[in-house]
Coordinates of C-alpha atoms in Angstrom, one line a residue:
X274 CA -34.4 -58.8 56.3
X275 CA -32.0 -61.0 55.0
X276 CA -34.0 -64.3 55.1
X277 CA -36.6 -62.3 53.2
X278 CA -34.0 -61.3 50.5
X279 CA -33.1 -64.8 50.4
X280 CA -36.7 -66.4 50.0
X281 CA -38.0 -63.7 47.3
X282 CA -34.5 -64.6 45.2
X283 CA -35.6 -68.1 45.6
X284 CA -38.4 -67.9 44.4
X285 CA -38.1 -64.7 41.7
X286 CA -37.6 -67.3 38.5
X287 CA -41.4 -68.3 39.5
X288 CA -42.7 -65.3 40.0
X289 CA -41.5 -64.4 36.6
X290 CA -43.2 -66.6 34.6
X291 CA -46.9 -66.2 36.4
X292 CA -48.0 -63.9 33.1
X293 CA -47.6 -67.0 31.3
X294 CA -48.6 -70.1 33.5
X295 CA -52.1 -69.3 34.8
X296 CA -52.4 -73.1 33.8
X297 CA -50.0 -73.9 36.3
X298 CA -50.6 -74.4 40.1
X299 CA -47.8 -74.1 42.5
X300 CA -48.3 -75.7 46.2
X301 CA -45.6 -75.6 48.1
X302 CA -44.4 -78.6 50.4
X303 CA -42.1 -77.8 53.4
X304 CA -39.9 -80.6 52.0
X305 CA -39.4 -82.5 48.9
X306 CA -40.9 -86.3 48.3
X307 CA -39.3 -89.4 49.3
X308 CA -40.0 -91.3 46.5
X309 CA -42.2 -92.1 43.1
X310 CA -43.1 -95.3 44.6
X311 CA -46.8 -95.3 46.7
X312 CA -46.3 -96.7 50.2
X313 CA -42.6 -97.1 49.9
X314 CA -40.0 -94.8 51.3
X315 CA -42.9 -92.5 51.9
X316 CA -44.1 -89.4 53.9
X317 CA -46.8 -87.2 54.4
X318 CA -45.5 -85.3 51.1
X319 CA -44.9 -88.2 49.4
X320 CA -48.7 -88.9 49.4
X321 CA -49.7 -86.4 49.1
X322 CA -48.2 -85.6 45.6
X323 CA -48.9 -90.1 44.7
X324 CA -52.9 -89.5 45.5
X325 CA -53.2 -87.1 42.5
X326 CA -51.3 -90.0 40.4
X327 CA -52.3 -93.2 41.6
X328 CA -55.9 -94.9 42.7
X329 CA -57.2 -98.1 44.8
X330 CA -60.3 -100.3 44.7
X331 CA -61.4 -98.2 47.6
X332 CA -60.4 -94.4 49.3
X333 CA -61.8 -92.4 52.0
X334 CA -64.5 -90.1 51.5
X335 CA -64.7 -86.3 52.9
X336 CA -66.4 -87.8 56.4
X337 CA -63.3 -90.9 56.8
X338 CA -65.5 -93.6 55.3
X339 CA -64.5 -96.2 52.8
X340 CA -66.0 -95.3 49.0
X341 CA -65.2 -97.0 45.9
X342 CA -62.9 -95.7 43.6
X343 CA -61.3 -98.1 40.7
X344 CA -64.3 -100.7 41.6
X345 CA -68.1 -99.6 41.2
X346 CA -69.0 -101.8 44.1
X347 CA -68.1 -104.8 45.7
X348 CA -69.8 -108.2 47.5
X349 CA -68.8 -109.8 50.9
X350 CA -69.7 -113.4 51.3
X351 CA -68.9 -116.5 52.5
X352 CA -68.9 -115.3 56.4
X353 CA -67.4 -112.1 55.8
X354 CA -63.8 -113.9 54.3
X355 CA -64.7 -113.2 50.8
X356 CA -64.7 -109.8 49.2
X357 CA -65.6 -109.5 45.1
X358 CA -65.0 -106.4 43.5
X359 CA -66.6 -105.7 40.8
X360 CA -63.9 -103.0 38.1
X361 CA -65.2 -99.4 36.9
X362 CA -65.3 -99.4 33.1
X363 CA -63.0 -97.3 30.8
X364 CA -60.5 -97.2 32.9
X365 CA -57.3 -96.3 31.5
X366 CA -53.8 -96.0 32.4
X367 CA -51.1 -92.8 32.1
X368 CA -49.7 -94.9 29.0
X369 CA -53.2 -95.5 27.1
X370 CA -53.7 -98.9 28.2
X371 CA -56.9 -100.1 29.8
X372 CA -57.1 -101.1 33.4
X373 CA -58.2 -104.9 34.1
X374 CA -58.6 -107.2 37.0
X375 CA -54.9 -108.7 36.1
X376 CA -53.5 -105.0 36.9
X377 CA -55.2 -105.5 39.9
X378 CA -53.1 -109.0 40.6
X379 CA -50.2 -107.9 39.6
X380 CA -50.2 -104.6 41.7
X381 CA -50.9 -106.7 44.8
X382 CA -48.3 -108.9 43.7
X383 CA -45.9 -106.4 42.9
X384 CA -46.9 -104.6 46.7
X385 CA -46.3 -107.9 48.7
X386 CA -43.5 -108.8 47.5
X387 CA -40.7 -108.4 50.2
X388 CA -38.3 -106.6 47.8
X389 CA -40.7 -104.4 47.2
X390 CA -40.1 -102.9 50.5
X391 CA -44.2 -102.0 50.8
X392 CA -44.7 -100.2 54.0
X393 CA -48.1 -102.1 54.9
X394 CA -46.5 -105.1 53.5
X395 CA -47.6 -106.8 57.2
X396 CA -50.8 -104.9 57.4
X397 CA -52.1 -107.8 54.7
X398 CA -49.8 -111.3 55.6
X399 CA -51.0 -112.2 59.0
X400 CA -48.3 -110.2 60.6
X401 CA -51.7 -108.3 62.5
X402 CA -55.5 -108.6 61.9
X403 CA -55.6 -109.2 58.1
X404 CA -54.2 -112.0 56.4
X405 CA -55.2 -112.1 52.5
X406 CA -54.5 -115.4 51.5
X407 CA -55.5 -114.9 47.6
X408 CA -56.1 -113.1 45.2
X409 CA -57.7 -113.6 41.8
X410 CA -58.7 -112.5 38.4
X411 CA -61.8 -114.4 37.2
X412 CA -62.3 -112.5 34.5
X413 CA -61.3 -109.1 33.3
X414 CA -63.4 -106.8 35.3
X415 CA -63.2 -108.6 38.8
X416 CA -61.1 -109.2 41.3
X417 CA -61.5 -111.4 44.1
X418 CA -59.7 -111.6 47.5
X419 CA -60.0 -114.1 50.1
X420 CA -59.2 -113.8 53.8
X421 CA -58.0 -116.1 57.1
X422 CA -60.8 -114.7 58.6
X423 CA -63.4 -112.0 58.6
X424 CA -61.3 -108.3 60.1
X425 CA -64.3 -105.4 59.1
X426 CA -61.1 -102.8 58.6
X427 CA -59.9 -104.7 55.5
X428 CA -61.4 -101.5 53.3
X429 CA -60.5 -99.2 55.3
X430 CA -56.8 -100.4 55.3
X431 CA -56.9 -101.2 51.3
X432 CA -57.6 -97.4 51.3
X433 CA -55.2 -95.1 53.8
X434 CA -52.9 -92.8 52.2
X435 CA -49.6 -94.5 53.9
X436 CA -49.7 -97.3 51.9
X437 CA -50.7 -95.3 48.9
X438 CA -54.1 -96.5 48.8
X439 CA -52.9 -99.9 47.4
X440 CA -52.3 -98.2 44.7
X441 CA -53.3 -99.8 41.3
X442 CA -50.9 -99.3 38.6
X443 CA -49.7 -100.8 35.2
X444 CA -46.9 -103.5 34.9
X445 CA -44.9 -100.9 32.9
X446 CA -44.3 -99.1 35.9
X447 CA -41.4 -101.0 36.4
X448 CA -38.5 -102.1 34.2
X449 CA -37.4 -105.4 32.4
X450 CA -35.7 -106.5 35.3
X451 CA -38.1 -105.0 37.7
X452 CA -36.6 -102.0 39.2
X453 CA -39.1 -99.1 39.8
X454 CA -39.2 -96.5 37.1
X455 CA -42.5 -94.1 37.5
X456 CA -46.1 -94.8 38.5
X457 CA -48.1 -95.5 35.9
X458 CA -51.5 -95.0 37.3
X459 CA -54.7 -94.0 37.1
X460 CA -55.0 -90.9 38.5
X461 CA -56.1 -87.3 37.3
X462 CA -52.7 -85.8 36.8
X463 CA -49.7 -87.8 35.2
X464 CA -46.0 -87.8 37.1
X465 CA -43.6 -85.7 35.2
X466 CA -40.3 -83.7 36.2
X467 CA -39.1 -84.6 39.2
X468 CA -36.5 -82.0 40.1
X469 CA -35.2 -83.0 43.3
X470 CA -34.6 -80.6 46.2
X471 CA -37.0 -78.3 43.9
X472 CA -39.7 -79.6 42.3
X473 CA -42.8 -82.3 41.3
X474 CA -44.0 -81.8 38.3
X475 CA -47.7 -83.3 37.5
X476 CA -49.4 -83.1 33.9
X477 CA -52.7 -83.3 33.7
X478 CA -54.5 -87.0 31.9
X479 CA -56.5 -86.1 29.5
X480 CA -58.0 -89.5 29.4
X481 CA -58.6 -90.0 33.0
X482 CA -62.1 -91.5 33.8
X483 CA -64.1 -90.0 36.6
X484 CA -66.3 -91.0 39.0
X485 CA -69.7 -89.3 38.8
X486 CA -71.0 -86.9 41.1
X487 CA -69.1 -84.3 43.3
X488 CA -66.1 -84.7 44.3
X489 CA -66.3 -86.6 48.0
X490 CA -62.3 -87.4 49.8
X491 CA -60.3 -89.2 47.6
X492 CA -63.1 -90.4 45.7
X493 CA -66.3 -89.2 44.1
X494 CA -66.2 -86.8 40.6
X495 CA -62.3 -85.3 40.3
X496 CA -61.3 -83.2 37.2
X497 CA -58.2 -82.0 36.7
X498 CA -58.8 -78.1 35.8
X499 CA -55.4 -77.2 35.1
X500 CA -52.6 -78.2 32.2
X501 CA -49.7 -78.6 35.2
X502 CA -49.7 -79.1 39.3
X503 CA -46.4 -78.2 40.7
X504 CA -45.4 -79.2 44.1
X505 CA -42.2 -76.9 45.0
X506 CA -40.2 -78.3 47.7
X507 CA -39.8 -74.8 50.0
X508 CA -38.3 -75.8 53.6
X509 CA -38.4 -72.3 55.2
X510 CA -41.7 -70.8 56.1
X511 CA -41.0 -67.5 55.7
X512 CA -40.0 -68.2 52.2
X513 CA -43.6 -69.8 51.8
X514 CA -44.7 -66.8 53.2
X515 CA -43.0 -64.2 51.2
X516 CA -43.9 -66.7 48.3
X517 CA -48.1 -66.3 48.9
X518 CA -47.6 -62.8 49.1
X519 CA -45.7 -62.4 46.0
X520 CA -47.8 -64.4 44.0
X521 CA -44.9 -67.3 43.2
X522 CA -46.5 -69.5 45.5
X523 CA -50.4 -70.3 44.9
X524 CA -51.4 -72.3 48.4
X525 CA -49.3 -73.7 50.9
X526 CA -50.5 -75.5 54.2
X527 CA -49.9 -72.8 56.7
X528 CA -49.4 -72.9 61.0
X529 CA -51.6 -71.0 62.5
X530 CA -49.7 -68.1 63.3
X531 CA -48.8 -67.4 59.9
X532 CA -52.6 -67.9 58.5
X533 CA -53.4 -65.3 60.8
X534 CA -51.1 -62.9 59.2
X535 CA -51.8 -63.9 55.8
X536 CA -55.4 -63.2 55.8
X537 CA -54.2 -59.8 56.3
X538 CA -53.2 -60.0 52.5
X539 CA -56.1 -58.9 50.1
X540 CA -54.8 -61.0 47.7
X541 CA -54.9 -64.4 50.2
X542 CA -57.8 -65.8 51.2
X543 CA -57.4 -69.5 54.0
X544 CA -59.2 -72.8 53.9
X545 CA -60.1 -74.0 57.4
X546 CA -61.5 -77.1 58.3
X547 CA -61.0 -79.9 61.4
X548 CA -58.3 -82.9 60.6
X549 CA -57.8 -86.2 61.6
X550 CA -55.3 -85.5 64.4
X551 CA -56.1 -84.6 68.3
X552 CA -53.8 -82.4 70.5
X553 CA -53.6 -84.1 73.9
X554 CA -51.9 -84.1 77.0
X555 CA -51.2 -88.1 77.8
X556 CA -51.4 -89.0 81.6
X557 CA -49.4 -92.0 82.9
X558 CA -52.1 -93.8 84.9
X559 CA -49.3 -96.4 86.2
X560 CA -47.3 -93.2 88.1
X561 CA -48.2 -93.5 91.8
X562 CA -49.7 -90.1 92.1
X563 CA -51.6 -90.1 88.3
X564 CA -53.0 -93.9 88.6
X565 CA -55.7 -92.3 91.0
X566 CA -58.5 -91.5 89.2
X567 CA -59.7 -88.7 91.6
X568 CA -56.2 -86.4 90.4
X569 CA -56.9 -87.4 87.1
X570 CA -60.5 -86.0 87.0
X571 CA -59.6 -83.0 89.3
X572 CA -57.3 -82.6 86.4
X573 CA -59.4 -82.7 84.0
X574 CA -62.2 -80.2 85.5
X575 CA -59.3 -77.9 86.0
X576 CA -58.4 -77.1 82.5
X577 CA -60.7 -74.7 80.0
X578 CA -60.1 -76.9 77.1
X579 CA -61.9 -74.0 74.9
X580 CA -59.9 -71.9 76.2
X581 CA -56.6 -74.0 75.7
X582 CA -57.8 -74.7 71.9
X583 CA -58.5 -71.0 71.3
X584 CA -54.9 -69.5 72.8
X585 CA -53.2 -72.4 71.0
X586 CA -54.6 -72.1 67.7
X587 CA -54.9 -68.3 67.1
X588 CA -58.5 -68.6 67.9
X589 CA -59.4 -70.7 64.7
X590 CA -59.8 -74.0 67.1
X591 CA -62.5 -74.8 69.7
X592 CA -62.5 -77.2 72.5
X593 CA -63.8 -81.2 71.2
X594 CA -62.5 -83.8 73.9
X595 CA -63.5 -86.9 71.7
X596 CA -61.0 -89.4 70.3
X597 CA -63.3 -88.8 67.3
X598 CA -62.9 -85.8 64.7
X599 CA -66.2 -83.3 64.4
X600 CA -65.6 -83.8 60.9
X601 CA -65.9 -87.5 61.4
X602 CA -69.1 -89.2 60.2
X603 CA -68.9 -91.0 63.9
X604 CA -68.8 -87.7 65.8
X605 CA -72.3 -88.3 67.6
X606 CA -73.9 -86.2 70.6
X607 CA -72.3 -88.3 72.5
X608 CA -69.1 -87.5 71.4
X609 CA -69.9 -83.5 72.2
X610 CA -69.9 -84.3 75.7
X611 CA -66.9 -84.2 77.7
X612 CA -65.1 -82.3 80.5
X613 CA -66.4 -78.7 81.9
X614 CA -63.9 -76.3 83.7
X615 CA -65.6 -76.4 87.2
X616 CA -62.6 -75.2 90.0
X617 CA -65.8 -76.3 93.3
X618 CA -65.5 -79.5 92.1
X619 CA -61.5 -79.8 91.1
X620 CA -61.0 -78.5 95.0
X621 CA -63.1 -81.3 96.2
X622 CA -61.6 -83.7 94.2
X623 CA -58.3 -83.0 95.5
X624 CA -59.5 -83.4 98.6
X625 CA -60.9 -86.7 98.6
X626 CA -57.4 -88.1 96.2
X627 CA -55.6 -86.9 99.1
X628 CA -53.2 -84.3 97.0
X629 CA -50.5 -82.7 99.2
X630 CA -48.7 -80.2 97.0
X631 CA -46.8 -83.2 95.4
X632 CA -45.0 -82.2 92.1
X633 CA -46.3 -83.1 88.7
X634 CA -44.2 -83.1 85.6
X635 CA -45.4 -82.1 81.6
X636 CA -43.3 -82.7 79.2
X637 CA -43.7 -80.6 75.8
X638 CA -41.4 -79.8 72.5
X639 CA -41.1 -76.5 71.1
X640 CA -41.2 -78.4 66.9
X641 CA -43.6 -75.8 65.1
X642 CA -46.0 -77.4 63.2
X643 CA -47.6 -78.5 66.7
X644 CA -48.8 -76.7 69.5
X645 CA -47.2 -78.8 72.1
X646 CA -45.3 -76.0 74.0
X647 CA -48.0 -73.8 74.2
X648 CA -50.5 -76.2 75.4
X649 CA -48.2 -77.2 77.9
X650 CA -47.6 -73.7 79.6
X651 CA -51.6 -72.9 80.0
X652 CA -52.2 -76.1 81.3
X653 CA -49.4 -75.6 83.7
X654 CA -51.0 -72.0 84.5
X655 CA -54.6 -73.4 84.9
X656 CA -53.2 -76.6 87.4
X657 CA -51.2 -73.8 89.3
X658 CA -54.0 -71.7 89.8
X659 CA -56.3 -74.6 91.2
X660 CA -53.6 -75.7 93.5
X661 CA -51.7 -78.1 91.3
X662 CA -47.9 -77.9 91.8
X663 CA -47.4 -78.2 87.7
X664 CA -44.5 -77.8 86.3
X665 CA -43.2 -78.2 82.5
X666 CA -40.2 -79.9 81.2
X667 CA -38.9 -78.5 77.2
X668 CA -37.5 -81.7 75.6
X669 CA -36.1 -82.2 71.6
X670 CA -38.6 -84.5 69.9
X671 CA -36.4 -87.5 69.7
X672 CA -36.2 -87.7 73.5
X673 CA -40.1 -86.7 74.1
X674 CA -41.0 -89.8 71.7
X675 CA -38.4 -92.0 73.5
X676 CA -40.3 -91.1 76.9
X677 CA -43.8 -91.7 74.7
X678 CA -42.5 -95.1 73.7
X679 CA -41.4 -96.5 77.1
X680 CA -44.0 -94.7 79.3
X681 CA -41.6 -93.0 81.2
X682 CA -43.6 -89.6 82.1
X683 CA -46.0 -88.5 84.4
X684 CA -47.9 -86.2 82.0
X685 CA -47.0 -85.0 78.1
X686 CA -48.6 -82.5 75.3
X687 CA -49.0 -84.9 72.2
X688 CA -50.1 -84.9 68.8
X689 CA -51.8 -87.8 67.7
X690 CA -51.3 -88.9 63.8
X691 CA -55.2 -89.0 61.7
X692 CA -57.2 -92.0 62.3
X693 CA -60.3 -92.1 59.9
X694 CA -61.9 -94.9 61.8
X695 CA -63.0 -95.4 65.1
X696 CA -61.3 -98.8 65.8
X697 CA -57.9 -96.8 64.6
X698 CA -58.2 -93.9 66.4
X699 CA -58.7 -95.9 69.8
X700 CA -56.2 -98.3 68.9
X701 CA -54.1 -95.7 69.2
X702 CA -54.4 -95.4 73.0
X703 CA -55.3 -98.6 73.8
X704 CA -53.9 -101.6 74.9
X705 CA -51.7 -103.7 77.2
X706 CA -49.5 -101.3 79.2
X707 CA -47.3 -104.4 80.2
X708 CA -46.5 -105.0 76.4
X709 CA -47.1 -102.6 74.6
X710 CA -45.6 -99.4 76.8
X711 CA -46.7 -96.4 74.4
X712 CA -50.2 -97.0 74.9
X713 CA -52.1 -94.2 77.6
X714 CA -55.3 -96.4 78.4
X715 CA -54.4 -100.0 79.8
X716 CA -58.7 -100.6 80.9
X717 CA -59.5 -104.2 80.1
X718 CA -62.9 -103.7 78.9
X719 CA -61.9 -100.8 77.0
X720 CA -59.2 -103.2 75.4
X721 CA -61.8 -105.8 75.1
X722 CA -64.5 -102.6 73.6
X723 CA -61.3 -101.5 70.8
X724 CA -60.9 -104.9 70.0
X725 CA -64.6 -105.4 69.2
X726 CA -64.8 -102.4 67.5
X727 CA -62.8 -103.8 64.9
X728 CA -64.4 -106.6 63.6
X729 CA -67.9 -104.7 63.3
X730 CA -68.9 -103.4 60.2
X731 CA -72.8 -101.9 60.7
X732 CA -72.8 -98.7 61.4
X733 CA -75.0 -98.2 64.1
X734 CA -73.3 -100.6 65.8
X735 CA -70.0 -99.0 65.7
X736 CA -71.4 -95.7 66.4
X737 CA -72.8 -97.4 69.8
X738 CA -69.5 -98.9 70.7
X739 CA -67.1 -95.7 69.9
X740 CA -69.9 -93.5 72.3
X741 CA -69.5 -96.1 74.9
X742 CA -65.7 -96.1 74.6
X743 CA -66.1 -92.1 74.7
X744 CA -67.7 -92.4 77.6
X745 CA -65.3 -94.3 79.6
X746 CA -62.8 -92.7 79.1
X747 CA -63.9 -89.3 79.8
X748 CA -64.2 -90.7 83.2
X749 CA -61.4 -92.6 83.5
X750 CA -58.8 -89.7 81.8
X751 CA -56.0 -91.7 80.6
X752 CA -55.3 -89.0 78.7
X753 CA -57.5 -85.5 78.0
X754 CA -58.1 -84.8 74.2
X755 CA -58.2 -81.1 73.8
X756 CA -59.4 -80.7 70.0
X757 CA -58.7 -82.2 66.7
X758 CA -55.5 -80.3 64.7
X759 CA -56.6 -78.1 61.8
X760 CA -56.1 -78.3 57.9
X761 CA -55.1 -74.4 57.4
X762 CA -54.7 -74.2 53.4
X763 CA -53.6 -70.4 52.7
X764 CA -54.1 -69.3 48.8
X765 CA -54.2 -66.5 46.2
X766 CA -57.7 -65.5 45.4
X767 CA -57.0 -66.4 41.7
X768 CA -57.4 -70.0 42.8
X769 CA -61.0 -71.1 43.3
X770 CA -62.0 -74.8 44.1
X771 CA -59.8 -76.1 47.0
X772 CA -60.8 -77.2 50.5
X773 CA -59.4 -77.9 53.5
X774 CA -60.6 -81.5 55.1
X775 CA -60.4 -84.1 57.4
X776 CA -57.5 -85.9 56.4
X777 CA -55.5 -82.4 55.4
X778 CA -53.8 -83.9 51.9
X779 CA -53.8 -81.3 49.6
X780 CA -56.2 -82.0 46.7
X781 CA -55.8 -79.8 43.6
X782 CA -58.3 -81.9 41.4
X783 CA -61.0 -79.6 41.0
X784 CA -59.1 -76.4 41.4
X785 CA -58.2 -73.9 38.7
X786 CA -56.4 -70.5 38.5
X787 CA -57.8 -67.7 37.1

């Protein structure tokens, strides 16, 4: 009761203002943003807010593929090493200046200046796959980017939200001495007041130049339908819940448990969609016991993935053993093939593996934002029922993360962060385990296929290799993917137009409030 009263006291000013702010949408974040500079000193909340303010040459569509944003189109030449971007006409910055190719070049130099400390500097400087050797503007509407060698992931990397979508910003975003001031972007909302620890206010950009057509992920037709969106920092989940019920909060991403409870409120609706996270159990293939593939296969056939998905998501999720999200453009009929719960096969495989009841440890954590512990408990019960001596060890997240990074575990329940491109999704799990201990799948053939995937830009070829990787992953069992994460957004029914989606990122354009 004391917590609820405190929550209401915090939100009461917002509640009292409801009669006068039907043109303001309030979205609750679990913590304040870290900075106002895209891709610099960032986290997921920072990305969500700033993607309303800034835009890049390209962006992610609803299905995780890359589409045009500030570039209307592009050509690829010089054997895949030269990208020529053709800019859209009439795009304006928030200060009224017209965006030109020279602004794109200036923005690129700003982000790639080591003093900026852009998160994605090493993605483009040759430290990894991509090395951009030159960026030029032959005229006001054309930008040419030259790569040292062709890399099919170039556009995907430009579009990444943790890179701030490689935002095109006005040079007036910085002071005369180069110090950062605020983002002057091209998005549907203008960065307004930031009251640290409380809220960030974004105002409607009246001169926004929208793409034609329907909204499509971060691209497509976007329009600000309200005068202001206010991202409120509300760390306590009970406070968020009370705010939604009172009307002081309009929208918030919530847990399955809170979502299940909130949907009973006649004034609240839920938007639920699978995202690109994956809830999994990692299996250490270098372990003396678990290096036996038949034991790993026995574990897989002892687990009912659908019951694990339903039991840890308040019946909102369904099983998928694919490393590719069910919402992805690359989720095919092959990706639907997975593990089958088969006790008879489990018994036979345990016999063939020579398993004698040796203990197996499952590491988990109790963070509220992931189903790690609940998954581990259900898995333990299923394995014990199949005659496998499994036990659960709970650790603080920091300790579990260190174990993951160093490869010191037998099994652990884990959640992989979102990756849209299949090459990036498989890069998270495959690799030389002698050099990168955090990798879980060290099979040389899988590594070679993943490396090949990063060089492909033909849709059919990507699909074929993604399917082949999936089939081998199911056979090798270096991990078991149970189901994709969920983007669950609770909102007042006065809100219309909001959609949950693959990226699980807030999108308050094309959203209105009655």
